[in-house]
PDB file of C-alpha atoms in Angstrom:
ATOM      1  CA  MET V   1     108.695 101.063 117.826  1.00  0.00           C
ATOM      2  CA  GLY V   2     108.037 103.774 120.532  1.00  0.00           C
ATOM      3  CA  ARG V   3     106.909 101.424 123.222  1.00  0.00           C
ATOM      4  CA  ASN V   4     109.854 102.129 125.399  1.00  0.00           C
ATOM      5  CA  ASN V   5     111.021 105.366 126.838  1.00  0.00           C
ATOM      6  CA  TYR V   6     114.095 105.373 124.869  1.00  0.00           C
ATOM      7  CA  PHE V   7     115.318 103.884 121.672  1.00  0.00           C
ATOM      8  CA  GLN V   8     118.948 102.760 121.448  1.00  0.00           C
ATOM      9  CA  PHE V   9     121.006 103.274 118.178  1.00  0.00           C
ATOM     10  CA  LYS V  10     124.639 102.252 117.282  1.00  0.00           C
ATOM     11  CA  GLN V  11     125.856 105.746 118.346  1.00  0.00           C
ATOM     12  CA  PHE V  12     123.394 107.532 120.076  1.00  0.00           C
ATOM     13  CA  ARG V  13     119.996 107.189 122.155  1.00  0.00           C
ATOM     14  CA  ILE V  14     116.668 108.801 121.742  1.00  0.00           C
ATOM     15  CA  ASN V  15     114.871 109.447 124.848  1.00  0.00           C
ATOM     16  CA  GLN V  16     111.027 109.828 124.071  1.00  0.00           C
ATOM     17  CA  GLU V  17     109.259 109.971 127.228  1.00  0.00           C
ATOM     18  CA  ARG V  18     107.582 113.278 126.675  1.00  0.00           C
ATOM     19  CA  SER V  19     107.549 113.708 122.963  1.00  0.00           C
ATOM     20  CA  ALA V  20     104.216 112.798 121.209  1.00  0.00           C
ATOM     21  CA  MET V  21     106.261 111.662 118.032  1.00  0.00           C
ATOM     22  CA  LYS V  22     108.070 108.641 118.983  1.00  0.00           C
ATOM     23  CA  VAL V  23     110.874 107.107 117.038  1.00  0.00           C
ATOM     24  CA  GLY V  24     109.257 105.405 114.163  1.00  0.00           C
ATOM     25  CA  ILE V  25     110.209 104.035 110.479  1.00  0.00           C
ATOM     26  CA  ASP V  26     109.329 107.278 108.675  1.00  0.00           C
ATOM     27  CA  GLY V  27     111.792 109.216 110.545  1.00  0.00           C
ATOM     28  CA  ILE V  28     114.534 106.478 110.344  1.00  0.00           C
ATOM     29  CA  LEU V  29     113.754 106.130 106.568  1.00  0.00           C
ATOM     30  CA  LEU V  30     114.213 109.742 105.894  1.00  0.00           C
ATOM     31  CA  GLY V  31     117.152 110.200 108.149  1.00  0.00           C
ATOM     32  CA  ALA V  32     118.882 107.358 106.503  1.00  0.00           C
ATOM     33  CA  TRP V  33     118.037 108.310 102.798  1.00  0.00           C
ATOM     34  CA  ALA V  34     118.657 112.040 102.791  1.00  0.00           C
ATOM     35  CA  ASP V  35     121.849 113.011 100.831  1.00  0.00           C
ATOM     36  CA  VAL V  36     124.410 114.845 103.165  1.00  0.00           C
ATOM     37  CA  ARG V  37     127.095 115.048 100.636  1.00  0.00           C
ATOM     38  CA  ASP V  38     128.982 118.343 100.879  1.00  0.00           C
ATOM     39  CA  CYS V  39     126.495 119.604 103.420  1.00  0.00           C
ATOM     40  CA  LYS V  40     127.924 122.429 105.797  1.00  0.00           C
ATOM     41  CA  SER V  41     124.504 123.482 107.202  1.00  0.00           C
ATOM     42  CA  ILE V  42     121.302 121.560 107.579  1.00  0.00           C
ATOM     43  CA  LEU V  43     117.829 122.465 108.854  1.00  0.00           C
ATOM     44  CA  ASP V  44     115.474 120.060 110.362  1.00  0.00           C
ATOM     45  CA  ILE V  45     111.918 121.101 110.453  1.00  0.00           C
ATOM     46  CA  GLY V  46     109.675 119.685 113.102  1.00  0.00           C
ATOM     47  CA  THR V  47     112.675 117.728 114.590  1.00  0.00           C
ATOM     48  CA  GLY V  48     110.410 115.919 117.386  1.00  0.00           C
ATOM     49  CA  THR V  49     112.842 114.035 119.680  1.00  0.00           C
ATOM     50  CA  GLY V  50     115.798 115.112 117.406  1.00  0.00           C
ATOM     51  CA  LEU V  51     116.026 111.704 115.623  1.00  0.00           C
ATOM     52  CA  ILE V  52     116.709 112.946 112.184  1.00  0.00           C
ATOM     53  CA  ALA V  53     119.039 115.630 113.323  1.00  0.00           C
ATOM     54  CA  LEU V  54     121.158 113.036 115.089  1.00  0.00           C
ATOM     55  CA  MET V  55     121.056 110.616 112.298  1.00  0.00           C
ATOM     56  CA  LEU V  56     122.305 113.340 109.876  1.00  0.00           C
ATOM     57  CA  ALA V  57     124.897 114.712 112.317  1.00  0.00           C
ATOM     58  CA  GLN V  58     126.330 111.094 112.456  1.00  0.00           C
ATOM     59  CA  ARG V  59     126.728 110.962 108.566  1.00  0.00           C
ATOM     60  CA  SER V  60     127.994 114.327 108.127  1.00  0.00           C
ATOM     61  CA  LYS V  61     130.157 117.265 109.617  1.00  0.00           C
ATOM     62  CA  ALA V  62     127.574 119.777 108.920  1.00  0.00           C
ATOM     63  CA  GLN V  63     126.073 122.362 111.660  1.00  0.00           C
ATOM     64  CA  ILE V  64     122.607 121.338 112.129  1.00  0.00           C
ATOM     65  CA  THR V  65     119.661 123.647 113.082  1.00  0.00           C
ATOM     66  CA  ALA V  66     116.578 121.732 114.524  1.00  0.00           C
ATOM     67  CA  ILE V  67     113.517 123.380 115.251  1.00  0.00           C
ATOM     68  CA  GLU V  68     110.419 122.225 117.006  1.00  0.00           C
ATOM     69  CA  ILE V  69     107.230 124.058 118.015  1.00  0.00           C
ATOM     70  CA  GLU V  70     106.072 121.662 120.750  1.00  0.00           C
ATOM     71  CA  LYS V  71     107.711 122.672 123.927  1.00  0.00           C
ATOM     72  CA  ASN V  72     108.027 119.356 125.631  1.00  0.00           C
ATOM     73  CA  ALA V  73     109.345 117.661 122.345  1.00  0.00           C
ATOM     74  CA  ALA V  74     111.767 120.483 121.873  1.00  0.00           C
ATOM     75  CA  LYS V  75     112.929 120.034 125.526  1.00  0.00           C
ATOM     76  CA  GLU V  76     113.559 116.381 124.847  1.00  0.00           C
ATOM     77  CA  ALA V  77     115.341 117.001 121.613  1.00  0.00           C
ATOM     78  CA  ILE V  78     117.794 119.380 123.365  1.00  0.00           C
ATOM     79  CA  GLU V  79     118.579 116.746 125.980  1.00  0.00           C
ATOM     80  CA  ASN V  80     118.951 114.215 123.280  1.00  0.00           C
ATOM     81  CA  ALA V  81     121.357 116.269 121.248  1.00  0.00           C
ATOM     82  CA  ALA V  82     123.378 117.331 124.412  1.00  0.00           C
ATOM     83  CA  ALA V  83     123.824 113.585 125.373  1.00  0.00           C
ATOM     84  CA  SER V  84     125.035 112.739 121.818  1.00  0.00           C
ATOM     85  CA  PRO V  85     128.497 112.702 120.333  1.00  0.00           C
ATOM     86  CA  TRP V  86     127.565 115.645 118.273  1.00  0.00           C
ATOM     87  CA  LYS V  87     126.354 118.102 120.758  1.00  0.00           C
ATOM     88  CA  ASN V  88     128.518 120.999 119.429  1.00  0.00           C
ATOM     89  CA  ARG V  89     126.974 120.591 115.999  1.00  0.00           C
ATOM     90  CA  VAL V  90     123.269 120.225 116.801  1.00  0.00           C
ATOM     91  CA  GLU V  91     121.209 123.178 118.034  1.00  0.00           C
ATOM     92  CA  VAL V  92     117.625 122.877 118.824  1.00  0.00           C
ATOM     93  CA  THR V  93     115.150 125.624 119.206  1.00  0.00           C
ATOM     94  CA  ASN V  94     111.623 125.810 120.310  1.00  0.00           C
ATOM     95  CA  VAL V  95     110.026 127.789 117.534  1.00  0.00           C
ATOM     96  CA  SER V  96     107.709 127.448 114.386  1.00  0.00           C
ATOM     97  CA  ILE V  97     108.978 127.227 111.169  1.00  0.00           C
ATOM     98  CA  GLN V  98     107.078 130.201 109.988  1.00  0.00           C
ATOM     99  CA  LYS V  99     108.558 132.317 112.805  1.00  0.00           C
ATOM    100  CA  PHE V 100     112.009 131.041 112.275  1.00  0.00           C
ATOM    101  CA  ALA V 101     111.760 131.851 108.675  1.00  0.00           C
ATOM    102  CA  GLY V 102     110.716 135.186 109.132  1.00  0.00           C
ATOM    103  CA  GLU V 103     113.524 135.971 111.493  1.00  0.00           C
ATOM    104  CA  THR V 104     116.486 134.188 110.018  1.00  0.00           C
ATOM    105  CA  SER V 105     119.137 135.356 107.467  1.00  0.00           C
ATOM    106  CA  SER V 106     120.722 131.953 107.088  1.00  0.00           C
ATOM    107  CA  GLN V 107     120.480 129.549 104.241  1.00  0.00           C
ATOM    108  CA  PHE V 108     120.894 125.918 104.338  1.00  0.00           C
ATOM    109  CA  ASP V 109     122.578 123.228 102.001  1.00  0.00           C
ATOM    110  CA  LEU V 110     120.016 120.492 103.238  1.00  0.00           C
ATOM    111  CA  ILE V 111     116.297 120.873 104.621  1.00  0.00           C
ATOM    112  CA  VAL V 112     114.556 117.918 105.917  1.00  0.00           C
ATOM    113  CA  SER V 113     111.295 117.408 107.565  1.00  0.00           C
ATOM    114  CA  ASN V 114     109.009 114.615 108.880  1.00  0.00           C
ATOM    115  CA  PRO V 115     106.510 116.172 111.102  1.00  0.00           C
ATOM    116  CA  PRO V 116     104.147 114.164 113.168  1.00  0.00           C
ATOM    117  CA  PHE V 117     101.347 114.299 110.882  1.00  0.00           C
ATOM    118  CA  PHE V 118     103.310 112.456 108.063  1.00  0.00           C
ATOM    119  CA  GLN V 119     103.155 109.214 110.366  1.00  0.00           C
ATOM    120  CA  ASN V 120      99.720 109.736 111.720  1.00  0.00           C
ATOM    121  CA  SER V 121      98.310 110.116 108.032  1.00  0.00           C
ATOM    122  CA  LEU V 122      99.502 106.552 107.272  1.00  0.00           C
ATOM    123  CA  LYS V 123      97.497 104.812 109.813  1.00  0.00           C
ATOM    124  CA  ALA V 124      94.217 103.520 108.510  1.00  0.00           C
ATOM    125  CA  GLY V 125      91.075 105.482 109.260  1.00  0.00           C
ATOM    126  CA  THR V 126      93.202 108.763 110.060  1.00  0.00           C
ATOM    127  CA  GLN V 127      94.628 110.141 106.873  1.00  0.00           C
ATOM    128  CA  SER V 128      91.998 112.658 106.224  1.00  0.00           C
ATOM    129  CA  ARG V 129      91.939 113.927 109.923  1.00  0.00           C
ATOM    130  CA  SER V 130      95.890 113.960 110.019  1.00  0.00           C
ATOM    131  CA  LEU V 131      95.920 115.955 106.697  1.00  0.00           C
ATOM    132  CA  ALA V 132      93.482 118.417 107.883  1.00  0.00           C
ATOM    133  CA  ARG V 133      95.389 118.893 111.170  1.00  0.00           C
ATOM    134  CA  HIS V 134      98.542 119.529 108.950  1.00  0.00           C
ATOM    135  CA  THR V 135      96.834 122.034 106.709  1.00  0.00           C
ATOM    136  CA  ASP V 136      95.807 124.008 109.669  1.00  0.00           C
ATOM    137  CA  SER V 137      99.237 124.173 111.178  1.00  0.00           C
ATOM    138  CA  LEU V 138     101.769 124.024 108.176  1.00  0.00           C
ATOM    139  CA  PRO V 139     100.184 123.665 104.675  1.00  0.00           C
ATOM    140  CA  TYR V 140     102.355 122.053 102.113  1.00  0.00           C
ATOM    141  CA  GLU V 141     102.419 125.281 100.260  1.00  0.00           C
ATOM    142  CA  ILE V 142     103.927 127.038 103.066  1.00  0.00           C
ATOM    143  CA  LEU V 143     106.354 124.355 103.783  1.00  0.00           C
ATOM    144  CA  LEU V 144     107.691 124.207 100.129  1.00  0.00           C
ATOM    145  CA  LYS V 145     107.648 128.008  99.827  1.00  0.00           C
ATOM    146  CA  ILE V 146     109.790 128.340 103.094  1.00  0.00           C
ATOM    147  CA  THR V 147     112.065 125.483 101.659  1.00  0.00           C
ATOM    148  CA  SER V 148     112.614 127.518  98.517  1.00  0.00           C
ATOM    149  CA  ASP V 149     113.429 130.640 100.342  1.00  0.00           C
ATOM    150  CA  LEU V 150     115.830 129.092 102.847  1.00  0.00           C
ATOM    151  CA  LEU V 151     117.690 126.667 100.566  1.00  0.00           C
ATOM    152  CA  THR V 152     121.054 127.506  99.053  1.00  0.00           C
ATOM    153  CA  GLU V 153     121.218 127.623  95.356  1.00  0.00           C
ATOM    154  CA  GLU V 154     123.248 124.272  95.264  1.00  0.00           C
ATOM    155  CA  GLY V 155     121.106 122.980  98.092  1.00  0.00           C
ATOM    156  CA  ARG V 156     118.547 120.152  98.311  1.00  0.00           C
ATOM    157  CA  SER V 157     115.732 119.188 100.499  1.00  0.00           C
ATOM    158  CA  ALA V 158     114.323 115.741 101.627  1.00  0.00           C
ATOM    159  CA  PHE V 159     110.725 115.076 102.906  1.00  0.00           C
ATOM    160  CA  ILE V 160     108.619 112.083 103.581  1.00  0.00           C
ATOM    161  CA  PHE V 161     104.813 112.402 102.514  1.00  0.00           C
ATOM    162  CA  PRO V 162     101.689 110.175 102.302  1.00  0.00           C
ATOM    163  CA  GLU V 163     101.935 108.673  98.857  1.00  0.00           C
ATOM    164  CA  ALA V 164      98.244 110.079  98.214  1.00  0.00           C
ATOM    165  CA  ALA V 165      99.910 113.613  98.423  1.00  0.00           C
ATOM    166  CA  LEU V 166     102.448 113.010  95.845  1.00  0.00           C
ATOM    167  CA  LYS V 167     100.653 114.765  92.835  1.00  0.00           C
ATOM    168  CA  GLU V 168      99.850 117.809  95.076  1.00  0.00           C
ATOM    169  CA  ILE V 169     103.527 117.943  95.927  1.00  0.00           C
ATOM    170  CA  GLU V 170     105.037 117.656  92.491  1.00  0.00           C
ATOM    171  CA  ASN V 171     102.616 120.613  91.416  1.00  0.00           C
ATOM    172  CA  LEU V 172     103.623 122.990  94.415  1.00  0.00           C
ATOM    173  CA  THR V 173     107.350 121.988  93.738  1.00  0.00           C
ATOM    174  CA  LYS V 174     106.955 123.502  90.263  1.00  0.00           C
ATOM    175  CA  GLN V 175     105.169 126.622  91.676  1.00  0.00           C
ATOM    176  CA  ASN V 176     107.980 127.269  93.832  1.00  0.00           C
ATOM    177  CA  GLN V 177     110.977 126.833  91.337  1.00  0.00           C
ATOM    178  CA  LEU V 178     112.004 123.513  92.892  1.00  0.00           C
ATOM    179  CA  TYR V 179     112.617 120.491  90.794  1.00  0.00           C
ATOM    180  CA  VAL V 180     112.094 116.687  92.073  1.00  0.00           C
ATOM    181  CA  LYS V 181     115.577 115.048  91.921  1.00  0.00           C
ATOM    182  CA  ARG V 182     114.694 111.554  93.556  1.00  0.00           C
ATOM    183  CA  ILE V 183     111.470 109.810  94.566  1.00  0.00           C
ATOM    184  CA  LEU V 184     111.535 106.626  96.540  1.00  0.00           C
ATOM    185  CA  MET V 185     108.119 104.739  96.898  1.00  0.00           C
ATOM    186  CA  VAL V 186     107.909 102.813 100.036  1.00  0.00           C
ATOM    187  CA  ALA V 187     105.723  99.841 100.620  1.00  0.00           C
ATOM    188  CA  PRO V 188     105.289  97.677 103.717  1.00  0.00           C
ATOM    189  CA  ASN V 189     105.747  94.464 101.337  1.00  0.00           C
ATOM    190  CA  GLU V 190     105.491  93.278  97.933  1.00  0.00           C
ATOM    191  CA  LYS V 191     101.786  92.576  98.401  1.00  0.00           C
ATOM    192  CA  LYS V 192     100.912  96.097  99.317  1.00  0.00           C
ATOM    193  CA  ALA V 193     100.915  99.367  97.525  1.00  0.00           C
ATOM    194  CA  ALA V 194     103.282 102.204  98.571  1.00  0.00           C
ATOM    195  CA  ASN V 195     101.806 104.199 101.200  1.00  0.00           C
ATOM    196  CA  ARG V 196     104.472 106.782 101.813  1.00  0.00           C
ATOM    197  CA  VAL V 197     107.114 108.558  99.550  1.00  0.00           C
ATOM    198  CA  LEU V 198     110.459 110.112  99.925  1.00  0.00           C
ATOM    199  CA  VAL V 199     111.300 113.199  97.956  1.00  0.00           C
ATOM    200  CA  GLU V 200     114.439 114.991  97.109  1.00  0.00           C
ATOM    201  CA  MET V 201     114.014 118.378  95.724  1.00  0.00           C
ATOM    202  CA  SER V 202     116.516 121.033  94.240  1.00  0.00           C
ATOM    203  CA  LYS V 203     116.704 124.359  92.852  1.00  0.00           C
ATOM    204  CA  LYS V 204     118.624 122.794  89.833  1.00  0.00           C
ATOM    205  CA  GLU V 205     116.732 120.963  87.159  1.00  0.00           C
ATOM    206  CA  PHE V 206     117.472 117.232  87.050  1.00  0.00           C
ATOM    207  CA  SER V 207     115.841 114.221  85.504  1.00  0.00           C
ATOM    208  CA  THR V 208     113.912 112.491  88.239  1.00  0.00           C
ATOM    209  CA  GLU V 209     115.375 109.268  89.490  1.00  0.00           C
ATOM    210  CA  THR V 210     112.455 106.931  90.817  1.00  0.00           C
ATOM    211  CA  GLY V 211     112.848 103.902  93.002  1.00  0.00           C
ATOM    212  CA  ARG V 212     110.883 101.529  95.226  1.00  0.00           C
ATOM    213  CA  LEU V 213     111.666 100.058  98.903  1.00  0.00           C
ATOM    214  CA  LEU V 214     109.845  97.268 100.599  1.00  0.00           C
ATOM    215  CA  ILE V 215     110.241  97.415 104.295  1.00  0.00           C
ATOM    216  CA  TYR V 216     109.505  93.979 105.092  1.00  0.00           C
ATOM    217  CA  ASN V 217     109.616  90.602 103.404  1.00  0.00           C
ATOM    218  CA  ASN V 218     106.503  88.604 103.050  1.00  0.00           C
ATOM    219  CA  ASP V 219     107.505  86.529 106.037  1.00  0.00           C
ATOM    220  CA  GLY V 220     107.592  89.776 108.206  1.00  0.00           C
ATOM    221  CA  SER V 221     111.382  90.009 108.463  1.00  0.00           C
ATOM    222  CA  TRP V 222     113.201  93.190 107.433  1.00  0.00           C
ATOM    223  CA  SER V 223     113.974  93.376 103.673  1.00  0.00           C
ATOM    224  CA  ASP V 224     117.656  93.360 102.754  1.00  0.00           C
ATOM    225  CA  THR V 225     117.296  96.843 101.038  1.00  0.00           C
ATOM    226  CA  PHE V 226     115.896  98.206 104.253  1.00  0.00           C
ATOM    227  CA  LYS V 227     118.731  96.727 106.310  1.00  0.00           C
ATOM    228  CA  MET V 228     121.227  98.113 103.921  1.00  0.00           C
ATOM    229  CA  LEU V 229     119.759 101.690 104.103  1.00  0.00           C
ATOM    230  CA  THR V 230     119.579 101.676 107.880  1.00  0.00           C
ATOM    231  CA  ARG V 231     122.474  99.491 108.982  1.00  0.00           C
ATOM    232  CA  ASP V 232     124.493 102.430 110.426  1.00  0.00           C
ATOM    233  CA  TYR V 233     121.915 103.098 112.810  1.00  0.00           C
ATOM    234  CA  TYR V 234     120.001  99.754 113.970  1.00  0.00           C
ATOM    235  CA  LEU V 235     121.829  97.701 116.680  1.00  0.00           C
ATOM    236  CA  ASN V 236     120.770  94.579 115.099  1.00  0.00           C
ATOM    237  CA  PHE V 237     121.517  95.126 111.398  1.00  0.00           C
TER     238      PHE V 237
END
């Protein structure tokens, strides 16, 4: 993925010439997995090209606020949203989440995030460096604190993290009066351990539902579970 200047989905196209964060499996997983039921308002933190915002727009009737700190990516996301069927429901702003949170009076039914460092941290040999960059720009504790502040009482959040960060995330969730509702461990195939994790959080206490997803079969083909999850988006599923 990400080799072309665009990525064509069933109902929209993502141009990605200027954005450092190309279309990738992490974003597609999160966009397909996040629960949009009954959502009237959605916040996408670190939207990159606008991928997840548009995936959620396709599956919901919500008004979507997408924020991106990097100006080139933000400009591209604005253009992608404007060219989509949901241009009237997706608003992209070039701003940091810290600044946005300090100025907004809005709360959201769903908050999602897949910043670039999540993808980078999954590549061999770069995890420590990627997590360090993340800590400098948006520490996990700040992300979850802002999520708790901006989430409606009945709302939920969905994030993708490196699997190695799960214990830290679970601890920070408790500190911010959030509860883990769903966890999906994601592994490349059955021979490899999970290297990323999708986490849904809520302000309401639930028993945690845990699952596992394999992206590929052992022969390198897409798994049936992955195809089922993403079939509304991929052209060839």
